[in-house]
Tab-separated table of C-alpha atoms and ligand atoms in Angstrom:
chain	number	residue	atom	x	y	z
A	1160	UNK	CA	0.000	0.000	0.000
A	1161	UNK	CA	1.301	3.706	-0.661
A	1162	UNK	CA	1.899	5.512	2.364
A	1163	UNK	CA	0.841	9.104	1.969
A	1164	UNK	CA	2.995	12.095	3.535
A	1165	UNK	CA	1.446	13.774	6.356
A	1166	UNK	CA	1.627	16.853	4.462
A	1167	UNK	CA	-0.629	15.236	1.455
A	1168	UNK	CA	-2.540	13.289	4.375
A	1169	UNK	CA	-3.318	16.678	6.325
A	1170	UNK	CA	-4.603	18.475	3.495
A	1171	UNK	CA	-8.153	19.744	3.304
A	1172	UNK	CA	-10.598	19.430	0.010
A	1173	UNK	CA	-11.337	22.916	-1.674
A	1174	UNK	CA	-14.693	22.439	-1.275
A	1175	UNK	CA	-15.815	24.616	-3.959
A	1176	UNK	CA	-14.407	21.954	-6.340
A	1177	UNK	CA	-15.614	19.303	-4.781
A	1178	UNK	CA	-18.661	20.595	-5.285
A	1179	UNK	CA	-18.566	20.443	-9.077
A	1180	UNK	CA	-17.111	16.944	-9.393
A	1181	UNK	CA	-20.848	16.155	-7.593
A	1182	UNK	CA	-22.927	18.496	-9.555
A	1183	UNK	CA	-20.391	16.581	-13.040
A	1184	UNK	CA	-22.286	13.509	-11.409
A	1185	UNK	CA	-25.600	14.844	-11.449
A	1186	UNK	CA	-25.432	16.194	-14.620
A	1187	UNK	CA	-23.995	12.988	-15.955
A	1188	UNK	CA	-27.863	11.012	-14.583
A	1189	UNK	CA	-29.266	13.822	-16.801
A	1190	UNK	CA	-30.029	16.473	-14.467
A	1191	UNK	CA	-29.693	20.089	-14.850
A	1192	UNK	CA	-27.819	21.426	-12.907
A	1193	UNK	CA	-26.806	25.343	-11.847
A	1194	UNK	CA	-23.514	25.726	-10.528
A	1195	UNK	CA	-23.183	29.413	-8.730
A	1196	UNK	CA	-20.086	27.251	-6.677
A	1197	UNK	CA	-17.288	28.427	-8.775
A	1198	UNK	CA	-15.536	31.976	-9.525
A	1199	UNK	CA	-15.384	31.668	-12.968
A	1200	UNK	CA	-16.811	34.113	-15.014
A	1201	UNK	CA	-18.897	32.877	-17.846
A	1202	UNK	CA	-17.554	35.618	-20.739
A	1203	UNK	CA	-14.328	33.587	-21.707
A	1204	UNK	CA	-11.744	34.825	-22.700
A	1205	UNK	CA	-11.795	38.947	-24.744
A	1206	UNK	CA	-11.585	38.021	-28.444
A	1207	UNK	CA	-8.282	39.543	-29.153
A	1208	UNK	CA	-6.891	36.777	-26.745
A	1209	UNK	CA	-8.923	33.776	-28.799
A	1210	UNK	CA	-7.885	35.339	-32.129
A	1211	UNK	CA	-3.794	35.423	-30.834
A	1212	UNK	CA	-4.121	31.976	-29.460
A	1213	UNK	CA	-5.533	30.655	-33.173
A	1214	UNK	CA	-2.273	32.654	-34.377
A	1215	UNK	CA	-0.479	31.215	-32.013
A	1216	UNK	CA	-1.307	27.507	-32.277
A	1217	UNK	CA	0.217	28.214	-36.235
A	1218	UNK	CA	3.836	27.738	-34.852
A	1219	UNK	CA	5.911	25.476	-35.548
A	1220	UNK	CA	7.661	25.409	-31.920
A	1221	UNK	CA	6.343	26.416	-28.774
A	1222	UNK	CA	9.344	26.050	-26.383
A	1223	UNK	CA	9.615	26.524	-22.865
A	1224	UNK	CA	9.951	30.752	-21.858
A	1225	UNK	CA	11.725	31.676	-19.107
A	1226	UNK	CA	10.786	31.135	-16.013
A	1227	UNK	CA	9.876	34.095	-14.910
A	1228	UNK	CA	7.791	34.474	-17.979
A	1229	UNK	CA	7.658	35.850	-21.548
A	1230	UNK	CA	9.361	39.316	-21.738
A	1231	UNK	CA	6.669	40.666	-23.874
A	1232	UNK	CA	3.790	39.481	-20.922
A	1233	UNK	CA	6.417	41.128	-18.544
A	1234	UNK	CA	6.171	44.071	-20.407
A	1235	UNK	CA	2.240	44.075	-20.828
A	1236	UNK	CA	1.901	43.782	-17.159
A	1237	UNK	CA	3.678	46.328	-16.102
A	1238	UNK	CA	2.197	48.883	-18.367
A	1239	UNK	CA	-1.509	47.311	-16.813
A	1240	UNK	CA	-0.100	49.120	-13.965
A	1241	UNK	CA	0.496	52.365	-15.608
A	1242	UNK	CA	-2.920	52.493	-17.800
A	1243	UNK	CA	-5.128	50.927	-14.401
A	1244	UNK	CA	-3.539	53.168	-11.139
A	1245	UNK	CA	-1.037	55.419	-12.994
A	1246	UNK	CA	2.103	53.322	-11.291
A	1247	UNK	CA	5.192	52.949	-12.604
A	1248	UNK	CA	5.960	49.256	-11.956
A	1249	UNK	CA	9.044	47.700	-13.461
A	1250	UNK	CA	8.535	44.300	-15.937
A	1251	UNK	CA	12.011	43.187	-14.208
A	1252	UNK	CA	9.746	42.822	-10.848
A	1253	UNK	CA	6.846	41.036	-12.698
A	1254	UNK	CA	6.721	37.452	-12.534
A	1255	UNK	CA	4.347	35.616	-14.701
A	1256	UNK	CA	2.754	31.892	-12.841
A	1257	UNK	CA	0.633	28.871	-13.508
A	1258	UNK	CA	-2.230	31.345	-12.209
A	1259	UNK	CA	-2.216	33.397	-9.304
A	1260	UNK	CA	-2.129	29.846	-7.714
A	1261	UNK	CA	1.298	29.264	-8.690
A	1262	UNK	CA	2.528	32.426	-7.529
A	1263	UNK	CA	0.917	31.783	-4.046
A	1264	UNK	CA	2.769	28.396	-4.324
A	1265	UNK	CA	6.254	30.214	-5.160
A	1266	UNK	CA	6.043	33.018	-2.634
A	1267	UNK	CA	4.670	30.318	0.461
A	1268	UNK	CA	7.953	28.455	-0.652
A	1269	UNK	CA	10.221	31.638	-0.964
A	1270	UNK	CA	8.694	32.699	2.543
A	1271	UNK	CA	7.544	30.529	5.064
A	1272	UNK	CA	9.871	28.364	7.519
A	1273	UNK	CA	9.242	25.549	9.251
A	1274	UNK	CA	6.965	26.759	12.560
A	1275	UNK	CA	7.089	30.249	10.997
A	1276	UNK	CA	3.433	31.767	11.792
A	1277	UNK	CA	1.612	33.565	8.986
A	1278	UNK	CA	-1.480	35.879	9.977
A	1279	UNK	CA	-4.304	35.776	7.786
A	1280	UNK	CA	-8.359	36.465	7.683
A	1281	UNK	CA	-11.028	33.836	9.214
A	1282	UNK	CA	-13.054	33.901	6.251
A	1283	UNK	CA	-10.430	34.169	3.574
A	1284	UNK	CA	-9.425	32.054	0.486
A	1285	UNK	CA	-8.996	28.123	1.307
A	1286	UNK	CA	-5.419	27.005	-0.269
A	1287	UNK	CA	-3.822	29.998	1.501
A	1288	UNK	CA	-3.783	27.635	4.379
A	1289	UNK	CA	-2.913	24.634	2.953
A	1290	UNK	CA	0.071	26.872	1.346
A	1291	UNK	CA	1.491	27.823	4.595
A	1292	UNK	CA	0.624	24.129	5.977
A	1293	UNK	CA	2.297	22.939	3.423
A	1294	UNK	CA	6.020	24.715	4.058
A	1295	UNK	CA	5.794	24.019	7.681
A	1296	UNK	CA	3.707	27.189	8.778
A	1297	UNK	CA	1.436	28.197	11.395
A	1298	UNK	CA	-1.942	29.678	10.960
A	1299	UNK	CA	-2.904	32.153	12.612
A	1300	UNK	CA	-6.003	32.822	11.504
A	1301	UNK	CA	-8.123	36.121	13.132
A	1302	UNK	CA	-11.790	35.571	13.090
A	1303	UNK	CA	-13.292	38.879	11.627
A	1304	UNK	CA	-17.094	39.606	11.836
A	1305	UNK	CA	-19.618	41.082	9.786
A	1306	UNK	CA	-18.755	44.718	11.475
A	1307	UNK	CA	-15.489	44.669	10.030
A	1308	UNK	CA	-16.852	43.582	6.297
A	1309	UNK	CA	-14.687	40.315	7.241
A	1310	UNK	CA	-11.531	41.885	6.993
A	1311	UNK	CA	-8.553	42.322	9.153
A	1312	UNK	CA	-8.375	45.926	10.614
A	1313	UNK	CA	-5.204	47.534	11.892
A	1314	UNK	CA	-6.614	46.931	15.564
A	1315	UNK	CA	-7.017	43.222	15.189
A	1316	UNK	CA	-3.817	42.800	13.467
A	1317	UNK	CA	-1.940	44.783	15.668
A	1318	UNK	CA	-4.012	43.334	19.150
A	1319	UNK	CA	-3.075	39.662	17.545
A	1320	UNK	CA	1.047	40.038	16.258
A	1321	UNK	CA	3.257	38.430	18.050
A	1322	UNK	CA	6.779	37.345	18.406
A	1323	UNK	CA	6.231	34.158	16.459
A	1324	UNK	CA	4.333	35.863	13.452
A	1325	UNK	CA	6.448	36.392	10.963
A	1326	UNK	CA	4.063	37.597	7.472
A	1327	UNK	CA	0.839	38.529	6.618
A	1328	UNK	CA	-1.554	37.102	3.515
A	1329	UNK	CA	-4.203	39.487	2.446
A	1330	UNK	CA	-6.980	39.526	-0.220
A	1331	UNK	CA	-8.637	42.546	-1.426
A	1332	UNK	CA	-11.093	42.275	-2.789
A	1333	UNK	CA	-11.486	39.313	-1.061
A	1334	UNK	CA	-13.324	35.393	-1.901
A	1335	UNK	CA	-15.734	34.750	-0.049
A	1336	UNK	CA	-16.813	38.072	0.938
A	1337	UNK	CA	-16.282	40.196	-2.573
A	1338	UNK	CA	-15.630	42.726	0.594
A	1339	UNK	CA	-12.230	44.827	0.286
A	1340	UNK	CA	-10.349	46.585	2.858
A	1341	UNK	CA	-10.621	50.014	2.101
A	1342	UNK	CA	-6.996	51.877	1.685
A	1343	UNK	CA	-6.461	53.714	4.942
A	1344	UNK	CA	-6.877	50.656	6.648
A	1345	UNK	CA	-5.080	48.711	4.075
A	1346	UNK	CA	-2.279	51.306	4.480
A	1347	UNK	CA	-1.673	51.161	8.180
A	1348	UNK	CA	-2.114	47.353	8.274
A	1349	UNK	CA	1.149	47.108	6.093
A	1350	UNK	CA	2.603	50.094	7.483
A	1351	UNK	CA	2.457	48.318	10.940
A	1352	UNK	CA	3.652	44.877	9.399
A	1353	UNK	CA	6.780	46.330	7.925
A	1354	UNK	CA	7.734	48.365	11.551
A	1355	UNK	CA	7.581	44.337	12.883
A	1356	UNK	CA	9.905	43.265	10.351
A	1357	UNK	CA	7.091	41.046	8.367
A	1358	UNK	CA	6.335	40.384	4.988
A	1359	UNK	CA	3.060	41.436	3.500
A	1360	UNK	CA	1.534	39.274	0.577
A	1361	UNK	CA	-1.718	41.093	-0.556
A	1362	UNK	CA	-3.612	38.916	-3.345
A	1363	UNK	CA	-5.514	41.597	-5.714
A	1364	UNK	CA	-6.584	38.934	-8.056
A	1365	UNK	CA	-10.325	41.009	-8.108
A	1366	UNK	CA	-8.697	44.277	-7.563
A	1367	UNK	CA	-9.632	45.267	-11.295
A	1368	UNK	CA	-13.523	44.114	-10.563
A	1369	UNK	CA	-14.233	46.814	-8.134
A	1370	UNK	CA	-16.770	49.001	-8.206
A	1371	UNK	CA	-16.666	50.925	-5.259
A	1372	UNK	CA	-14.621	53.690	-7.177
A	1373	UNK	CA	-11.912	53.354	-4.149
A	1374	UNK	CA	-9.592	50.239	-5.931
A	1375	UNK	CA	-5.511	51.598	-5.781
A	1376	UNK	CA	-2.851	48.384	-6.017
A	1377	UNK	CA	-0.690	48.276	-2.506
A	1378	UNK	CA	2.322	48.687	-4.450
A	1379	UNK	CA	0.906	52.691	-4.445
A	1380	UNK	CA	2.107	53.065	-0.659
A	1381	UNK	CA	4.132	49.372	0.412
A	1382	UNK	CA	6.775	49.004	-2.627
A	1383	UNK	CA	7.773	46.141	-0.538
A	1384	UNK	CA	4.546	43.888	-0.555
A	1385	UNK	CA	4.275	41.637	-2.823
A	1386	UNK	CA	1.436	41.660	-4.745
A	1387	UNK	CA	-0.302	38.837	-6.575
A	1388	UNK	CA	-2.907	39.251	-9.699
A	1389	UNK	CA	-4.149	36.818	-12.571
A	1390	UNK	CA	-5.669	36.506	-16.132
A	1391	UNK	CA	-8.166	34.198	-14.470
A	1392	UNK	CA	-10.799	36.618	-13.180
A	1393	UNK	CA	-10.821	40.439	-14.708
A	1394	UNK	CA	-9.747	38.812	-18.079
A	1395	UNK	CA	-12.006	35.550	-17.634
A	1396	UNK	CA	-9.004	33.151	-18.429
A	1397	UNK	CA	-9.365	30.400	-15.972
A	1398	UNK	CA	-8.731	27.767	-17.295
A	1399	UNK	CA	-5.641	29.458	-19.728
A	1400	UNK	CA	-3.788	28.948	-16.106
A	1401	UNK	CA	-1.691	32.326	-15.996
A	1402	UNK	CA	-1.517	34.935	-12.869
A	1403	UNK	CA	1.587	37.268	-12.124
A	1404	UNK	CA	3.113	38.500	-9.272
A	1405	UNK	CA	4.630	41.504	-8.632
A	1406	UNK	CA	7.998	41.109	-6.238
A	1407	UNK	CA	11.218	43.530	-4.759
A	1408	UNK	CA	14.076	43.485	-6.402
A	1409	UNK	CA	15.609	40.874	-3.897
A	1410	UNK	CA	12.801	38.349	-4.471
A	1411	UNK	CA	13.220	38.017	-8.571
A	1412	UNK	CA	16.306	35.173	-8.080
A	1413	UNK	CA	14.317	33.633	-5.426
A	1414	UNK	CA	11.257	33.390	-7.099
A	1415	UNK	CA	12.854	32.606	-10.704
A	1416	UNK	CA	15.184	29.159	-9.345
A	1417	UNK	CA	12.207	27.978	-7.172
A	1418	UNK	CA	9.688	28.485	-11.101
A	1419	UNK	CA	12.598	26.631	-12.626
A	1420	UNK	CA	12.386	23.578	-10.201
A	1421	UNK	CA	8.495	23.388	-9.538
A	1422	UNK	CA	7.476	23.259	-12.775
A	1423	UNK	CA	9.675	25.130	-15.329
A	1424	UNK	CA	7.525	28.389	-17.038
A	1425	UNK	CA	3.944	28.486	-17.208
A	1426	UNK	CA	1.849	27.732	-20.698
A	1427	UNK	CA	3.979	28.580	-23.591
A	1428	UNK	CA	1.018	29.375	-26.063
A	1429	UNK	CA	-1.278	30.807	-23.137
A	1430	UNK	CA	1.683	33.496	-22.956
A	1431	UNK	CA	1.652	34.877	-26.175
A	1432	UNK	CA	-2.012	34.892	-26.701
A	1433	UNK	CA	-2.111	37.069	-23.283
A	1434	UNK	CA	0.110	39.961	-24.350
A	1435	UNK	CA	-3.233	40.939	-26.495
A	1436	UNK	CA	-4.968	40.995	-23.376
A	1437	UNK	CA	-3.531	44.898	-23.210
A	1438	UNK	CA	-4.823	46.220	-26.332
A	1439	UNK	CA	-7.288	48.648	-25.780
A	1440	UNK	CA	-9.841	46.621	-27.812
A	1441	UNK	CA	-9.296	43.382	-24.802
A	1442	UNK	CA	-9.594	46.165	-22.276
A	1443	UNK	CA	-12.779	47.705	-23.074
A	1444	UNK	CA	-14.369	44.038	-23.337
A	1445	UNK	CA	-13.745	44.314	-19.972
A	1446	UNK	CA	-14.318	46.737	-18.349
A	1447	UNK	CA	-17.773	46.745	-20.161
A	1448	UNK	CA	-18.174	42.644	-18.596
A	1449	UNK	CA	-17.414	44.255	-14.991
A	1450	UNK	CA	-20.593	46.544	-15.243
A	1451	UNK	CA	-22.370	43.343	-16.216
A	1452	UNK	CA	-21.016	41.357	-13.401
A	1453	UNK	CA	-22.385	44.946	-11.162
A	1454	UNK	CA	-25.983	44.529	-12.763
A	1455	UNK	CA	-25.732	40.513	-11.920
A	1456	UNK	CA	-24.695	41.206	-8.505
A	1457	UNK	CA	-27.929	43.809	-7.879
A	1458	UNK	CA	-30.077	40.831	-9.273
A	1459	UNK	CA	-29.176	38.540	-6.918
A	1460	UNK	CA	-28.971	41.092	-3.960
A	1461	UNK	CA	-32.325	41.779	-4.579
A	1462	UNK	CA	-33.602	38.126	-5.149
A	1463	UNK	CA	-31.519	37.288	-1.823
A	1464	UNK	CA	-33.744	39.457	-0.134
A	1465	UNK	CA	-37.162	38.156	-1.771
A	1466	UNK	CA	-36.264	35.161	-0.425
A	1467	UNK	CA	-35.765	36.389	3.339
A	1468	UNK	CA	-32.192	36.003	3.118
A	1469	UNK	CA	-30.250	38.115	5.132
A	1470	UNK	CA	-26.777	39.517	3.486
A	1471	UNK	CA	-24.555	41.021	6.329
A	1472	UNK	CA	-22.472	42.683	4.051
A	1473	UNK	CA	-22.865	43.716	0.563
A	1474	UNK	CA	-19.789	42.923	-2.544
A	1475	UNK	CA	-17.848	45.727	-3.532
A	1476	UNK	CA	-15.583	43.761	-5.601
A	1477	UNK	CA	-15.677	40.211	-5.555
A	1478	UNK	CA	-18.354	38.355	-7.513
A	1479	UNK	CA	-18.972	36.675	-4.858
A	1480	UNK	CA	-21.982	36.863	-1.813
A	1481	UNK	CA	-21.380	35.301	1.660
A	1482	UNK	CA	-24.928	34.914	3.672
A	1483	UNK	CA	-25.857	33.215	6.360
A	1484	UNK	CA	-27.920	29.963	6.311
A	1485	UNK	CA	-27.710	29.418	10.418
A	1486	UNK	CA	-31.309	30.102	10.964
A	1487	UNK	CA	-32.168	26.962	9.029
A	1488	UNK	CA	-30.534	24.690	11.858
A	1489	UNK	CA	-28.551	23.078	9.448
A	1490	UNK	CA	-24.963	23.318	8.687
A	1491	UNK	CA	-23.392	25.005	5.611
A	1492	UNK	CA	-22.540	21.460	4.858
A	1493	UNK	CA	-25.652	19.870	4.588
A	1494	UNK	CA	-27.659	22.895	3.158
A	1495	UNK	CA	-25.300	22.829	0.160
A	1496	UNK	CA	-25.814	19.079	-0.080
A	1497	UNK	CA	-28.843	19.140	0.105
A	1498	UNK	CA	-29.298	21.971	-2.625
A	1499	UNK	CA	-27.575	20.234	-4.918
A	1500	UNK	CA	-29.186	16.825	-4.486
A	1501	UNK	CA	-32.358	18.132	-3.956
A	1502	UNK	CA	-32.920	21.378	-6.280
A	1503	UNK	CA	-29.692	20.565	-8.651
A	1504	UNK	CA	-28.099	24.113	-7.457
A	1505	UNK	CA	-24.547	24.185	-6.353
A	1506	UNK	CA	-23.270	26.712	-4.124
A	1507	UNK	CA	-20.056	26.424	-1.461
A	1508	UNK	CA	-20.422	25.843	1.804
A	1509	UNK	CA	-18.516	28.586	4.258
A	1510	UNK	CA	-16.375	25.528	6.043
A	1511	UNK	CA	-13.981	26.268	2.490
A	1512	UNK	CA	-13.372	29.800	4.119
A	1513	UNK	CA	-13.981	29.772	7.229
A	1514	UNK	CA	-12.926	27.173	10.387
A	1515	UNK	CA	-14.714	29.543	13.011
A	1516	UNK	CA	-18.312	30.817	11.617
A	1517	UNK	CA	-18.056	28.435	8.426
A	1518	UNK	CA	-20.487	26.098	8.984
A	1519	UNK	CA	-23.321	29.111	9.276
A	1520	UNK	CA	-22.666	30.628	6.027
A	1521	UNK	CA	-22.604	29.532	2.208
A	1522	UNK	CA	-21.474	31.434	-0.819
A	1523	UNK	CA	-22.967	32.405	-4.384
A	1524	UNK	CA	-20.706	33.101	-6.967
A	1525	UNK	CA	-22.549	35.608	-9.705
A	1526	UNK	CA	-20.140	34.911	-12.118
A	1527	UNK	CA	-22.953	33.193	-14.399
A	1528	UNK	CA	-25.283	33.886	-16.395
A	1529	UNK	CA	-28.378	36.012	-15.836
A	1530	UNK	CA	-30.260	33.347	-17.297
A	1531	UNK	CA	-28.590	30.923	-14.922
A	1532	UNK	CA	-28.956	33.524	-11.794
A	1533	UNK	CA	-32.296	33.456	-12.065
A	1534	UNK	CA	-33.210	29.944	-12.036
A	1535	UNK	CA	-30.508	29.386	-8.875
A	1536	UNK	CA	-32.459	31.941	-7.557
A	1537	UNK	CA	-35.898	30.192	-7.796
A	1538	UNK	CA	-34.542	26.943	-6.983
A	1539	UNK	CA	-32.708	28.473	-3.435
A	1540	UNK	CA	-36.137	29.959	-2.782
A	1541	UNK	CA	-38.246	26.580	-3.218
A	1542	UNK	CA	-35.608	25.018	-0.970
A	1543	UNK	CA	-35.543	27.787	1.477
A	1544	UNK	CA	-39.323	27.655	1.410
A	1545	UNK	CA	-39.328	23.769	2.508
A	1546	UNK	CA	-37.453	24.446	4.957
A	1547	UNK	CA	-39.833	26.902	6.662
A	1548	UNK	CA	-42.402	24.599	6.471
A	1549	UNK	CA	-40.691	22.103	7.863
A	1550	UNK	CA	-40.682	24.363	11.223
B	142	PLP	C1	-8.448	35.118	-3.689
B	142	PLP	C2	-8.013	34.137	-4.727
B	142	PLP	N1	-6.696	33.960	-4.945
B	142	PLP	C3	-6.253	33.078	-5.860
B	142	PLP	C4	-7.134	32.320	-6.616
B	142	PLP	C5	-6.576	31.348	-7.628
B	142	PLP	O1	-6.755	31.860	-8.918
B	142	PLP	P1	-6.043	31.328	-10.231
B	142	PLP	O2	-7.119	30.803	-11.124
B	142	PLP	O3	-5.388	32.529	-10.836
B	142	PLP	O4	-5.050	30.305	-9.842
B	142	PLP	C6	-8.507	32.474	-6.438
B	142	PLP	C7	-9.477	31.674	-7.201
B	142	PLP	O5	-10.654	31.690	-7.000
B	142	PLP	C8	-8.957	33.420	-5.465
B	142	PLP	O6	-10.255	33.629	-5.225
């Protein structure tokens, strides 16, 4: 028999996933099946990209780039900066990943230590912990309530630093929430961090989705954090697998000989098709999708509420909303079980996001379709409705 590591045996499932190998297997008997589990916005990728991918898939040879990614995506990055928050970054500090996965992988591996303890938000995005697990760290994860839009303020993180904590892992906006941590705060969180001597990884991966008219990149007022984006959700490329990070000086070597050994350079073709994501043409198509993804979010805030379903806090950024299902007496777990077995609609339990509150909340994803919004919607209700009458 294989004996596991402890490391692969310790590991948690992303639920969110799990949840649509099960709704694959309902779909497979037939069934139809709405899946408002995922983040993955249903636009695809902007045309320009499609059209330089068919160009690209011409070549003859499609060899490995370096690791730290295609100069030309370097390039196109950085100057996202300029055209997005007016910000001179440099493509020499860009480092294009397997996703913004990847570059979560590389920077957990360039910066946790065995017993090291790395602060983050109780809810917050799932594989951040099995990252730091993963290299040896310690969570220490701060429960944050509705009050605080579940995000770390600069009174919890300065009440819970200690000796021992060595880094911080931020999201902003963040998954499950689509809450953001608005920049004063954000600003004296990292100032604070950096007087302790920590690092400060802030993940802006929906940074470009926000609509609250307040979204600035960190790397306006902490030169030092290190910042983490991808094509996956402003651009719509999930499954193209590219994200970037943006790293100090000091960090390029690190980050390029750990690339090289953990898997080499990310997608060759996926690469060059992504420098068109910076035309202007690519850029409109988005920013037009993120006013759809604003309309799709007020439908489902408002059919949220025709259903008695109450939303402690509302999305600024995130497509994502985070309510509470306690009042049902069952837990997160079971409702979205249930859902999905009973009603065919997928939707994540909080226990991804959260070990403290978790099993009280679930999370929508309005990345879909209107079409498909709306029918989640009236299937939630029904099953919200039995359960009333069940009381
Ligand atoms: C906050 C956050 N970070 C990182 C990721 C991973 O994204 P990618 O597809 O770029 O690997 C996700 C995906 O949902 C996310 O929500």
């Amino acid at each position: 028999m294989i004996r596991f590591s402890d490391r692969a045996n310790a590991i948690s499932p992303f639920f969110a996933m799990a949840f649509s190998e099960k709704a694959s297997a309902l779909e497979a008997q037939g069934h139809h099946v709405i899946r408002l589990n995922i983040g993955e916005p249903d636009f695809g990728a902007p045309p320009p990209v499609v059209s330089a991918m068919q160009e690209v898939m011409e070549a003859a040879e499609l060899p490995y780039t370096s690791a730290l990614g295609l100069p030309a995506l370097r390039e196109g990055i950085a100057r996202f900066y300029k055209h997005m928050h007016n910000l001179d970054v440099s493509a020499d500090n860009v480092v294009v990943t397997a996703g913004a996965s990847a570059a979560l992988l590389l920077v957990s591996a360039a910066l946790v230590n065995e017993g090291d303890t790395v602060m983050l938000a109780d809810p917050a995005y799932p594989c951040n912990r099995q990252f730091i697990k993963s290299f040896g760290g310690k969570l220490q994860s701060i429960p944050c309530s509705a009050d605080d839009r579940f995000q770390l303020t600069p009174e919890l993180v300065r009440t819970n630093w200690n000796s021992r904590t060595r880094g911080i892992m931020l999201a902003t906006p963040s998954n499950p929430t689509g809450t953001s941590v608005s920049p004063e705060h954000m600003q004296s969180i990292l100032e604070f961090v950096k007087q302790q001597g920590g690092w400060r990884v802030v993940d802006e991966i929906y940074l470009n989705l926000s609509h609250d008219g307040n979204a600035q990149t960190v790397l306006a007022y902490d030169d030092e954090a290190i910042v983490i984006n991808s094509f996956s959700k402003y651009f719509g490329m999930t499954g193209w697998r590219l994200g970037w990070c943006v790293v100090p000086d000091v960090m390029v070597p690190v980050m390029e000989k750990l690339a090289q050994n953990l898997y080499i350079c990310p997608s060759t073709p996926a690469q060059h098709a992504a420098v068109a994501c910076f035309t202007p043409e690519s850029l409109t198509v988005c920013e037009r999708r993120r006013d759809i993804l604003v309309h799709r979010k007020n439908l489902v805030l408002q059919g949220l509420q025709d259903i008695g379903l109450s939303i402690d806090v509302t999305p600024d950024g995130a497509f994502y909303v985070y309510f509470k299902i306690a009042q049902f007496g069952l837990s997160s777990m079971e409702f979205c079980d249930r859902l999905l077995a009973e009603y065919h609609l997928a939707l994540t339990p909080g226990n991804d996001f959260s070990e403290s509150s978790g099993s009280d909340f679930v999370r929508l994803s309005f990345a879909a379709s209107e079409h498909a919004l709306e029918i989640g919607l009236h299937r939630l209700g029904q099953f919200v409705a039995s359960l009333r009458c069940r009381d």
